[in-house]
Amino acid sequence: MKALMTQLVHELKRFNASSESVETVFIGGGTPSTVSPQLYKPIFDYLKPYLKKNIEITSEANPNSATKEWLKGMRELGVNRISFGVQSFNPQKLKILNRAHTPEQAKNAILDASEVGFENLSLDLIYATLGDTKELLAHDVKSAFELPINHISAYALTIEEGTAFEKKPHMSKERLSLTSWIFKTIQAKGFSQYEISNFGEYQSSHNLGYWKYKDYMGVGCGAVGKLNLERFYPSTIVEEYVKNPLEIRVETLNEEDKKIEQIFLGLRSCVGVEKKILNAQELKRAKLLEDEKKVYMKDNVFYNYDYLLADEITLFISS
Ligand SMILES: C[S@@+](CC[C@H](N)C(=O)[O-])C[C@H]1O[C@@H](n2cnc3c(N)ncnc32)[C@H](O)[C@@H]1O
């Protein structure tokens, strides 16, 4: 937490942060719910003058470590949104995903959060997993909507290098018909899809910030920051980060990289792509897609009908 503070002070300077200029805060990454609220206190005290009024402050939490005391403590610090890593309400699937909690624990953690006074609650589901059936996913969605939540993130299982799943690539099994079905089912319950993996009655301003291509500080081991064309990567190894939190790798993008990022982020979400960022060739191809009813334009912004096609449409426009 001391290293985190050192980096935070550094980033606030680098980003030229002024009073009330920070628009959202998100505590995520590993498992914030294993750290006691007391340890976050100096960070929150330091950040306070920089925070905008009525700011959205989210913390991720795992159901097995988010106790009522932890939830109360975080709320006292100013956290007003909790995102729970539920993944599934099926006990076998949780085991397959190496999760340490049971469906009961997940439900209780969310009910506790609501009791403690959190009004903005989200939960994560994982789909496209070996063994998923329509019945299993229907039960996951139904169980989610029985809880006091106003947001769901639904992710397709991805196999990451260096994780236990690396040797089990068959674990990730996506059937697009099931993916479309899960999107439709969540929306039919009243949560609109504002990004490929995000649905809500409430849309997270923090999430929208990424897709609107706003800048962000990334503070902590393995975090990533963005300032204009630069990306900042502190160490991803905790011991190294603690020793030297200011040893930060910098990557510089060019204008072309920036445009491609803006296009795919815009097409994956309700943000869309402003016509003015496209050159003549790109605009021509975007118009072709408009004629083909793959995208539509409103107030000089192109929007995507089907977020599942975001990558393909990006490649077509920018090729
Ligand atoms: C930043 S992660 C939270 C990290 C946390 N240690 C965890 O439980 O995964 C946020 C969410 O990403 C999703 N996630 C984690 N690993 C994933 C994977 N391999 N594929 C797809 N989604 C994943 C989970 O739904 C998780 O709740």
mmCIF file of C-alpha atoms and ligand atoms in Angstrom, residues 28-31 60 62 84-87 99 124-126 153 155-160 165, ligand 1:
data_model
loop_
_atom_site.group_PDB
_atom_site.id
_atom_site.type_symbol
_atom_site.label_atom_id
_atom_site.label_comp_id
_atom_site.label_asym_id
_atom_site.label_seq_id
_atom_site.Cartn_x
_atom_site.Cartn_y
_atom_site.Cartn_z
ATOM 1 C CA GLY A 28 -9.802 -3.856 -9.312
ATOM 2 C CA GLY A 29 -7.231 -6.261 -10.577
ATOM 3 C CA GLY A 30 -6.490 -8.978 -8.040
ATOM 4 C CA THR A 31 -8.924 -9.205 -5.199
ATOM 5 C CA GLU A 60 -14.304 -5.349 -7.352
ATOM 6 C CA ASN A 62 -14.796 -11.799 -4.588
ATOM 7 C CA PHE A 84 -18.792 -9.055 -7.616
ATOM 8 C CA GLY A 85 -16.855 -11.789 -9.387
ATOM 9 C CA VAL A 86 -19.690 -14.338 -9.252
ATOM 10 C CA GLN A 87 -18.967 -16.114 -12.587
ATOM 11 C CA ARG A 99 -13.369 -20.434 -7.887
ATOM 12 C CA ASP A 124 -19.725 -10.873 -13.402
ATOM 13 C CA LEU A 125 -20.763 -14.013 -15.252
ATOM 14 C CA ILE A 126 -18.531 -16.189 -17.412
ATOM 15 C CA SER A 153 -20.806 -8.042 -16.967
ATOM 16 C CA TYR A 155 -17.452 -12.421 -20.291
ATOM 17 C CA ALA A 156 -16.556 -15.226 -22.686
ATOM 18 C CA LEU A 157 -13.895 -17.389 -21.016
ATOM 19 C CA THR A 158 -10.501 -16.494 -22.440
ATOM 20 C CA ILE A 159 -7.445 -18.677 -21.966
ATOM 21 C CA GLU A 160 -4.611 -16.505 -20.686
ATOM 22 C CA PHE A 165 -6.061 -22.829 -17.992
HETATM 23 C C1 LIG B 1 -10.232 -8.075 -13.315
HETATM 24 S S1 LIG B 1 -11.125 -9.582 -13.118
HETATM 25 C C2 LIG B 1 -11.089 -9.759 -11.435
HETATM 26 C C3 LIG B 1 -9.872 -10.485 -11.041
HETATM 27 C C4 LIG B 1 -10.158 -11.498 -10.025
HETATM 28 N N1 LIG B 1 -8.975 -11.977 -9.365
HETATM 29 C C5 LIG B 1 -10.926 -12.681 -10.604
HETATM 30 O O1 LIG B 1 -11.649 -13.243 -9.834
HETATM 31 O O2 LIG B 1 -10.838 -13.012 -11.786
HETATM 32 C C6 LIG B 1 -12.763 -9.159 -13.426
HETATM 33 C C7 LIG B 1 -13.567 -10.284 -13.988
HETATM 34 O O3 LIG B 1 -12.951 -10.770 -15.142
HETATM 35 C C8 LIG B 1 -13.488 -12.042 -15.439
HETATM 36 N N2 LIG B 1 -12.433 -12.973 -15.807
HETATM 37 C C9 LIG B 1 -11.366 -13.363 -15.070
HETATM 38 N N3 LIG B 1 -10.646 -14.265 -15.738
HETATM 39 C C10 LIG B 1 -11.255 -14.456 -16.943
HETATM 40 C C11 LIG B 1 -10.988 -15.243 -18.088
HETATM 41 N N4 LIG B 1 -9.928 -16.029 -18.163
HETATM 42 N N5 LIG B 1 -11.841 -15.171 -19.135
HETATM 43 C C12 LIG B 1 -12.912 -14.351 -19.100
HETATM 44 N N6 LIG B 1 -13.209 -13.581 -18.051
HETATM 45 C C13 LIG B 1 -12.399 -13.629 -16.989
HETATM 46 C C14 LIG B 1 -14.204 -12.536 -14.200
HETATM 47 O O4 LIG B 1 -15.588 -12.525 -14.458
HETATM 48 C C15 LIG B 1 -13.768 -11.517 -13.164
HETATM 49 O O5 LIG B 1 -14.752 -11.372 -12.184
#
